[in-house]
PDB file of C-alpha atoms in Angstrom:
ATOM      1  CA  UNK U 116    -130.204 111.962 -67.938  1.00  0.00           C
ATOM      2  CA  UNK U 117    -130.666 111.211 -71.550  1.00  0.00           C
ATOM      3  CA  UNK U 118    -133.301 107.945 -72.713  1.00  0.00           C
ATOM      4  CA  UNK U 119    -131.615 105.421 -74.461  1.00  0.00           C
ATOM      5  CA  UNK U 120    -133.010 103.767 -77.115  1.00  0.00           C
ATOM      6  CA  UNK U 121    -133.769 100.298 -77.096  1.00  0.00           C
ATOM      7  CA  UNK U 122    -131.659  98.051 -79.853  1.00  0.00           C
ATOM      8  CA  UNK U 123    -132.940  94.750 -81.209  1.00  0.00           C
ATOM      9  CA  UNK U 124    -130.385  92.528 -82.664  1.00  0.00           C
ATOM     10  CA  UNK U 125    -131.182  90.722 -86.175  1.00  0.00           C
ATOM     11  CA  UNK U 126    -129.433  87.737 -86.434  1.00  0.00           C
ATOM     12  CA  UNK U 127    -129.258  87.076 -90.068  1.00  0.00           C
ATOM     13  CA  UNK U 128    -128.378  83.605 -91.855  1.00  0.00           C
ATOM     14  CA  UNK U 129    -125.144  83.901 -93.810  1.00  0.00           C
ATOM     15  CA  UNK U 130    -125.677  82.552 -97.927  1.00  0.00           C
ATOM     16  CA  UNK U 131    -122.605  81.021 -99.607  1.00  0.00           C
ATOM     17  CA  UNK U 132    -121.660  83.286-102.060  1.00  0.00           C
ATOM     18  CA  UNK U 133    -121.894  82.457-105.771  1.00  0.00           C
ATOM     19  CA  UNK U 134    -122.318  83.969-108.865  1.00  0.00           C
ATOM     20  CA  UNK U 135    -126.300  83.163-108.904  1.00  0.00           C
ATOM     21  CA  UNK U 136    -126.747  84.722-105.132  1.00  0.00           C
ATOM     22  CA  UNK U 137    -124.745  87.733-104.827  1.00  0.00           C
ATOM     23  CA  UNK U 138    -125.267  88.640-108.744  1.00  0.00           C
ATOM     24  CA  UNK U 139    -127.903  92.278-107.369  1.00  0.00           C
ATOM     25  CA  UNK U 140    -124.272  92.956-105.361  1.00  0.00           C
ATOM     26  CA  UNK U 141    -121.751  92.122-107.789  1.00  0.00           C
ATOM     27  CA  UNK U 142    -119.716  89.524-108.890  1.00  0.00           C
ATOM     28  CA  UNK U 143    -118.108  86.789-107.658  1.00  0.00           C
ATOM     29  CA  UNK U 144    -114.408  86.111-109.329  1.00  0.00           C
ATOM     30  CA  UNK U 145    -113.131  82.360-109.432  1.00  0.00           C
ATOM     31  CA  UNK U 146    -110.376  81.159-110.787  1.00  0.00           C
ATOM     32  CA  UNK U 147    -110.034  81.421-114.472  1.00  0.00           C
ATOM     33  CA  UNK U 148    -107.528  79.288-117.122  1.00  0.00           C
ATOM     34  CA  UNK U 149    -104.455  81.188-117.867  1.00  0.00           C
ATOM     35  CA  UNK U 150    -104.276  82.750-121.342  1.00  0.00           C
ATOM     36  CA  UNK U 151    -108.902  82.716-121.204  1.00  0.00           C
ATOM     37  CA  UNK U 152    -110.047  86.057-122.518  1.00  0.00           C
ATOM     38  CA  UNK U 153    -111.594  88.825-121.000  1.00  0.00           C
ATOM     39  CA  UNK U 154    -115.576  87.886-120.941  1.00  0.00           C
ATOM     40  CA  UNK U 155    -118.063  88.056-118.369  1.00  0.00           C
ATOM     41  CA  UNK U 156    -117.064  86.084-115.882  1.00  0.00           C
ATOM     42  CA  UNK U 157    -114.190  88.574-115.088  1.00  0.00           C
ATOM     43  CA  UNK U 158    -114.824  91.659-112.639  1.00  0.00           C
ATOM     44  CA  UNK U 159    -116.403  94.368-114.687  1.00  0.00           C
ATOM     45  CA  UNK U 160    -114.932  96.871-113.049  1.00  0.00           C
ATOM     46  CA  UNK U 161    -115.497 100.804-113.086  1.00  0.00           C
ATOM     47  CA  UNK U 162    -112.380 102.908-112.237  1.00  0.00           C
ATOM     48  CA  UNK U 163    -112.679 105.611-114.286  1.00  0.00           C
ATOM     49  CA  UNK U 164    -113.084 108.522-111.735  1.00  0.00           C
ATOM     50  CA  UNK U 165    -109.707 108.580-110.159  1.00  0.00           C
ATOM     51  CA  UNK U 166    -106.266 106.520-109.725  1.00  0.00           C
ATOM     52  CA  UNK U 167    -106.886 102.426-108.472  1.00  0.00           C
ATOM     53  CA  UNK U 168    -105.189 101.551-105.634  1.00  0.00           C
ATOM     54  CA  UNK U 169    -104.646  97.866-105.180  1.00  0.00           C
ATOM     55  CA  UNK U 170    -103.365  97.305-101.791  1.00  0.00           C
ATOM     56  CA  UNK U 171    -103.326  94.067 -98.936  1.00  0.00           C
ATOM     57  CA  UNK U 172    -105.761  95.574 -96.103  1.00  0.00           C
ATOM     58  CA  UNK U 173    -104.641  93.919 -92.677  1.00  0.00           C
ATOM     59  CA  UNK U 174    -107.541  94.149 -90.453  1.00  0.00           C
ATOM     60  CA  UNK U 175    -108.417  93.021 -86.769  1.00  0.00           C
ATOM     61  CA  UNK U 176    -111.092  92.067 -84.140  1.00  0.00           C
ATOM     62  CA  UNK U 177    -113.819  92.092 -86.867  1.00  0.00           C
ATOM     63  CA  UNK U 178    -116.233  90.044 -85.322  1.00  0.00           C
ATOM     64  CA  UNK U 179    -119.625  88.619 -86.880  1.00  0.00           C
ATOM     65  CA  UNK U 180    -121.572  91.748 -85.881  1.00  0.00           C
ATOM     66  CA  UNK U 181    -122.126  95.006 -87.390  1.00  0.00           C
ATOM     67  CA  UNK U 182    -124.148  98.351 -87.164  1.00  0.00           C
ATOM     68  CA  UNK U 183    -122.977 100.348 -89.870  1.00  0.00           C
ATOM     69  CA  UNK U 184    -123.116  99.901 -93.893  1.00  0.00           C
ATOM     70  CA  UNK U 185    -120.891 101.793 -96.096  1.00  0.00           C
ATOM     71  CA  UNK U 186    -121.163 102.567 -99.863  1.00  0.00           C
ATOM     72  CA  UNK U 187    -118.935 103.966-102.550  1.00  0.00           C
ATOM     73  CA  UNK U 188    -120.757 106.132-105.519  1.00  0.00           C
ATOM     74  CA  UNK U 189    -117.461 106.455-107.960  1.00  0.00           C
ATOM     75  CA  UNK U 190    -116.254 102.849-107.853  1.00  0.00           C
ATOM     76  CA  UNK U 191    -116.264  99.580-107.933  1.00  0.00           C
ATOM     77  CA  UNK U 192    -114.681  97.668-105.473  1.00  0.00           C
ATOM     78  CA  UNK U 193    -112.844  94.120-104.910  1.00  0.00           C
ATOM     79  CA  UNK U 194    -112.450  92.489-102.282  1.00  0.00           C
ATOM     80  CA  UNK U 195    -110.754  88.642-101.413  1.00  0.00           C
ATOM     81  CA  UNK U 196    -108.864  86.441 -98.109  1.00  0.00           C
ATOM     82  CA  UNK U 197    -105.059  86.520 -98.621  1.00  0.00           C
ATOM     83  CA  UNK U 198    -105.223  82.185 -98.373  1.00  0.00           C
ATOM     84  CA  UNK U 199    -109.323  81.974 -99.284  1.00  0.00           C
ATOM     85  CA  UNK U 200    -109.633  81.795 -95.728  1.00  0.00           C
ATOM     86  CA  UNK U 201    -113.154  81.808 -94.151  1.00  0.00           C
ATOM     87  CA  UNK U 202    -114.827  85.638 -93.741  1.00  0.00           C
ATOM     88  CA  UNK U 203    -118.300  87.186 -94.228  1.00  0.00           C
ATOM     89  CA  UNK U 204    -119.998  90.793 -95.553  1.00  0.00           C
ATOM     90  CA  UNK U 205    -123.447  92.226 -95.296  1.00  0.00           C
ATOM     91  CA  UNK U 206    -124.647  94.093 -98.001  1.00  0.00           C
ATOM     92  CA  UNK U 207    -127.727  95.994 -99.452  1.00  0.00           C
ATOM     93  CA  UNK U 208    -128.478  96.466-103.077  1.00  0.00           C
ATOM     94  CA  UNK U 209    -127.252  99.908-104.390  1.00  0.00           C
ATOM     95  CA  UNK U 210    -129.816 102.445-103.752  1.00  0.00           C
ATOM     96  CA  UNK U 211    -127.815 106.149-104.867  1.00  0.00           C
ATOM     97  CA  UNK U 212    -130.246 108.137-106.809  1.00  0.00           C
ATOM     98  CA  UNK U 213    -129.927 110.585-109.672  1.00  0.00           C
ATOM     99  CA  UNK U 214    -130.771 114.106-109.041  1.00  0.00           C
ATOM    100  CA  UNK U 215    -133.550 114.448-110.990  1.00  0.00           C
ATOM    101  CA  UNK U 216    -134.993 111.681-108.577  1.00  0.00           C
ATOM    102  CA  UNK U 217    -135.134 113.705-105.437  1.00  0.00           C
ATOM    103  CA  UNK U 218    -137.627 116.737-106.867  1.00  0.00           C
ATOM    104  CA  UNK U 219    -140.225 116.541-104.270  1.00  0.00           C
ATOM    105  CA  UNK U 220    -139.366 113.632-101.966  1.00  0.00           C
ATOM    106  CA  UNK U 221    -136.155 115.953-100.067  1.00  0.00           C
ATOM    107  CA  UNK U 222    -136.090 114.465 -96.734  1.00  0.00           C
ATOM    108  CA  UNK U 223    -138.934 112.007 -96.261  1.00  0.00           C
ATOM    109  CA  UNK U 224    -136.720 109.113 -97.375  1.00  0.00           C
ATOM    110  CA  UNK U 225    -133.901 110.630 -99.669  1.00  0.00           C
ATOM    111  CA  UNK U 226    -130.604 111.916 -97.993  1.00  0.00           C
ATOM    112  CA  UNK U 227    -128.027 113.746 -99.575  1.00  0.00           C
ATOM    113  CA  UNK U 228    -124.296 112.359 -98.362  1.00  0.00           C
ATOM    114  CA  UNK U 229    -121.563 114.122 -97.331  1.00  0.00           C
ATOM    115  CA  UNK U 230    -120.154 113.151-100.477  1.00  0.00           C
ATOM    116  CA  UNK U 231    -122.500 115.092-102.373  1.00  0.00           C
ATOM    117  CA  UNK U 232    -124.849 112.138-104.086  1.00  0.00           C
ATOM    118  CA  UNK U 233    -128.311 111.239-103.154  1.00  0.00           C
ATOM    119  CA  UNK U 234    -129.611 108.032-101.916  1.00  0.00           C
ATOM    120  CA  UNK U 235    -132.192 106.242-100.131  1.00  0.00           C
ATOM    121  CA  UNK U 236    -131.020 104.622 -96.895  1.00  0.00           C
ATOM    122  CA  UNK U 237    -130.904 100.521 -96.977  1.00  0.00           C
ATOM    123  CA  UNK U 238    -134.152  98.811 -95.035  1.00  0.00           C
ATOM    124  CA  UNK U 239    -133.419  96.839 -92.364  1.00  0.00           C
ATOM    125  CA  UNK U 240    -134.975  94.094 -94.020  1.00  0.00           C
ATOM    126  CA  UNK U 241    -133.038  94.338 -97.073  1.00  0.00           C
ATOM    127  CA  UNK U 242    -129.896  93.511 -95.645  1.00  0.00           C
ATOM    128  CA  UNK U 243    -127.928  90.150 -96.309  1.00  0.00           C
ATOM    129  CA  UNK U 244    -124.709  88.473 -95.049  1.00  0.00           C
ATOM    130  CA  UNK U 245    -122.822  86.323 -97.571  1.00  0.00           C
ATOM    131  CA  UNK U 246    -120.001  83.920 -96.357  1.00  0.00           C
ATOM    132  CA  UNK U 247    -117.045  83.993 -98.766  1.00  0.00           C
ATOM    133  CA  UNK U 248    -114.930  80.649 -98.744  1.00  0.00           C
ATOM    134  CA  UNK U 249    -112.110  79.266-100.917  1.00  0.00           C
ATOM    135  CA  UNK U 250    -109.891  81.057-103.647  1.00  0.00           C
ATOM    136  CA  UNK U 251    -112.236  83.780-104.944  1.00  0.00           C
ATOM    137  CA  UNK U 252    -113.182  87.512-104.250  1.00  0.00           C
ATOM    138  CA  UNK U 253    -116.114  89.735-104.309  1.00  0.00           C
ATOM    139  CA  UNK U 254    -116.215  92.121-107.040  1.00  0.00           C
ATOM    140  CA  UNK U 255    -118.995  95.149-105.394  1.00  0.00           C
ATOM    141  CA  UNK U 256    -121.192  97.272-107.969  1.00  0.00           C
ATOM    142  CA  UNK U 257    -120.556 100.834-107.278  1.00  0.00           C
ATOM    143  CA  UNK U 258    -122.952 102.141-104.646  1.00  0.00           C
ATOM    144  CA  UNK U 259    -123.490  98.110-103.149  1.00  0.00           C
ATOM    145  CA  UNK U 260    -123.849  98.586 -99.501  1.00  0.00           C
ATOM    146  CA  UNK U 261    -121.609  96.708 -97.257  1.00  0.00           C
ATOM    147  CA  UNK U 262    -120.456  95.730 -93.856  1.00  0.00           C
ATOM    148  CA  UNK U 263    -117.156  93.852 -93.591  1.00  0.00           C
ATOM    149  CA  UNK U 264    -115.003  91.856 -94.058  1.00  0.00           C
ATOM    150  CA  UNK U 265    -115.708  90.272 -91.216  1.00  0.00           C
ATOM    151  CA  UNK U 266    -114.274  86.848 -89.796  1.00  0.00           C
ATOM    152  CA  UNK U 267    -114.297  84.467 -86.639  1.00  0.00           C
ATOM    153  CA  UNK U 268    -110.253  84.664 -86.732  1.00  0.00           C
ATOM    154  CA  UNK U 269    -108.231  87.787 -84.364  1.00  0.00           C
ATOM    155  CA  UNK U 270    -107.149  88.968 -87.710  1.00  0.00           C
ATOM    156  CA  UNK U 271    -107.114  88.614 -91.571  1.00  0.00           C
ATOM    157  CA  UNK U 272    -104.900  90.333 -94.675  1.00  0.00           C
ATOM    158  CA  UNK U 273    -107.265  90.602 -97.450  1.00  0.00           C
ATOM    159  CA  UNK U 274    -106.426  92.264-100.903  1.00  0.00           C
ATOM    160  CA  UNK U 275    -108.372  95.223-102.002  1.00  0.00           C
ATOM    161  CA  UNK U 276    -108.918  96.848-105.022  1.00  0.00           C
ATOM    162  CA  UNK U 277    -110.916 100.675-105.379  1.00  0.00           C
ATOM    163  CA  UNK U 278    -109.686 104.206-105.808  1.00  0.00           C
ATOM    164  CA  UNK U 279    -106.481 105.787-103.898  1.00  0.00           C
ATOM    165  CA  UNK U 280    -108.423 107.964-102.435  1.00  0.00           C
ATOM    166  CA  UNK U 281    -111.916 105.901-101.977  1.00  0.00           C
ATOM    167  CA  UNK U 282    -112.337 106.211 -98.485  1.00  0.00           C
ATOM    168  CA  UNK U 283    -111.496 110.142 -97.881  1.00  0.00           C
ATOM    169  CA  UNK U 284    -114.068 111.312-100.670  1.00  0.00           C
ATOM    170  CA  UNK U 285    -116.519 108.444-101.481  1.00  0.00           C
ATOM    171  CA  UNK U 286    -117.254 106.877 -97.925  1.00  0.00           C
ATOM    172  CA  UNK U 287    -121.188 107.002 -97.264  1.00  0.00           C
ATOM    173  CA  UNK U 288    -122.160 105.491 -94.025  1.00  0.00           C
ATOM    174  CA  UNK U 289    -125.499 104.331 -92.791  1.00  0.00           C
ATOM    175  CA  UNK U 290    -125.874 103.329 -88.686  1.00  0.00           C
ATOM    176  CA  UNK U 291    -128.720 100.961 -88.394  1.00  0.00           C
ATOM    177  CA  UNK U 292    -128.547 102.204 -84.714  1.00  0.00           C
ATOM    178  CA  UNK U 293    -130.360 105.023 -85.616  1.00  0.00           C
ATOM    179  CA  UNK U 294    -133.068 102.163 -86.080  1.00  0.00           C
ATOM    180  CA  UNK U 295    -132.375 100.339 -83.072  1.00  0.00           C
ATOM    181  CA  UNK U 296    -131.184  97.675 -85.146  1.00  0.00           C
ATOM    182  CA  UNK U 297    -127.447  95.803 -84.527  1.00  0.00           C
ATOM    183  CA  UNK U 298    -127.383  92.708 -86.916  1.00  0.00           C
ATOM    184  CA  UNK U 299    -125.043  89.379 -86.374  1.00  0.00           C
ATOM    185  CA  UNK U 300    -124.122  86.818 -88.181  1.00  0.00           C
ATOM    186  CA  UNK U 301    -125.926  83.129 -87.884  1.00  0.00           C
ATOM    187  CA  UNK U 302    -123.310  80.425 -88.883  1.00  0.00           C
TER     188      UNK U 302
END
């Protein structure tokens, strides 16, 4: 019979997200006048290493919990509630490393993805959980950690902007299981 490791649950205070908080994540878009140039209040976005795909992402049961964080190393990514309906998403800051920062640390606390970069795994402690309300979407720095969307609702369209093929060849997963750690969502 195998031991099973004990998990703790972190239950972790959700922060409206504005510009000013979630700026070490990304951006957050609101609305803009028609005809206003391009400046920086607009997503800076980085699609350069492959085709975008702009899609409406239809998800269900995503409940204020989560285990895993996910990154993307090629590409930015945008995210926003068909109706700027209520939902939530834990991040991490960006932690993907170039090579010529692993020499001598292989292992210890650097991992090399499946996808071929290096990075350091998110703390536990470093994790956050922004709640995203009204007409506006989150615009992720490439490598930003999250987890999410999530929402209180059975089910959510949401629009979603990255590469076509984002999530066969960039999709870097962390389980904080492996820590003993399952995080939810205080709101």
């Amino acid at each position: 019979m195998e031991k099973q490791e004990e998990v703790v649950t972190v239950k972790l205070r959700a922060i409206e997200a504005t510009a000013e908080s979630f700026k070490e994540y990304g951006q957050v878009i609101e609305a803009s006048a028609d005809g206003e140039e391009f400046g920086p209040q607009d997503a800076q976005l980085d699609l350069s290493r492959g085709i975008p795909r702009f899609y409406v992402m239809h998800l269900e049961n995503r409940p204020l919990k989560f285990s895993t964080i996910t990154h993307h190393a090629s590409v930015t990514q945008c995210l926003g509630s068909i109706g700027g309906h209520v939902w939530y998403l834990g991040v991490a800051k960006p932690s993907i490393l170039d090579s010529t920062e692993t020499e001598g640390d292989m292992g210890t606390n650097i991992v090399r993805s499946h996808c071929g970069h290096f990075y350091v795994p998110p703390a536990i402690e470093d994790v956050r959980v922004f709640k995203i309300a009204g007409p506006k979407f989150l615009k992720l720095n490439r490598g930003t950690w999250h987890a999410g969307p999530l929402f209180k609702a059975d089910d959510m369209d949401f629009y979603n902007l990255e590469l076509s093929n984002t999530n066969v060849v960039d999709h870097t997963t962390h389980n904080f299981k492996k820590n003993g750690v399952v995080y939810t969502i205080d709101d």
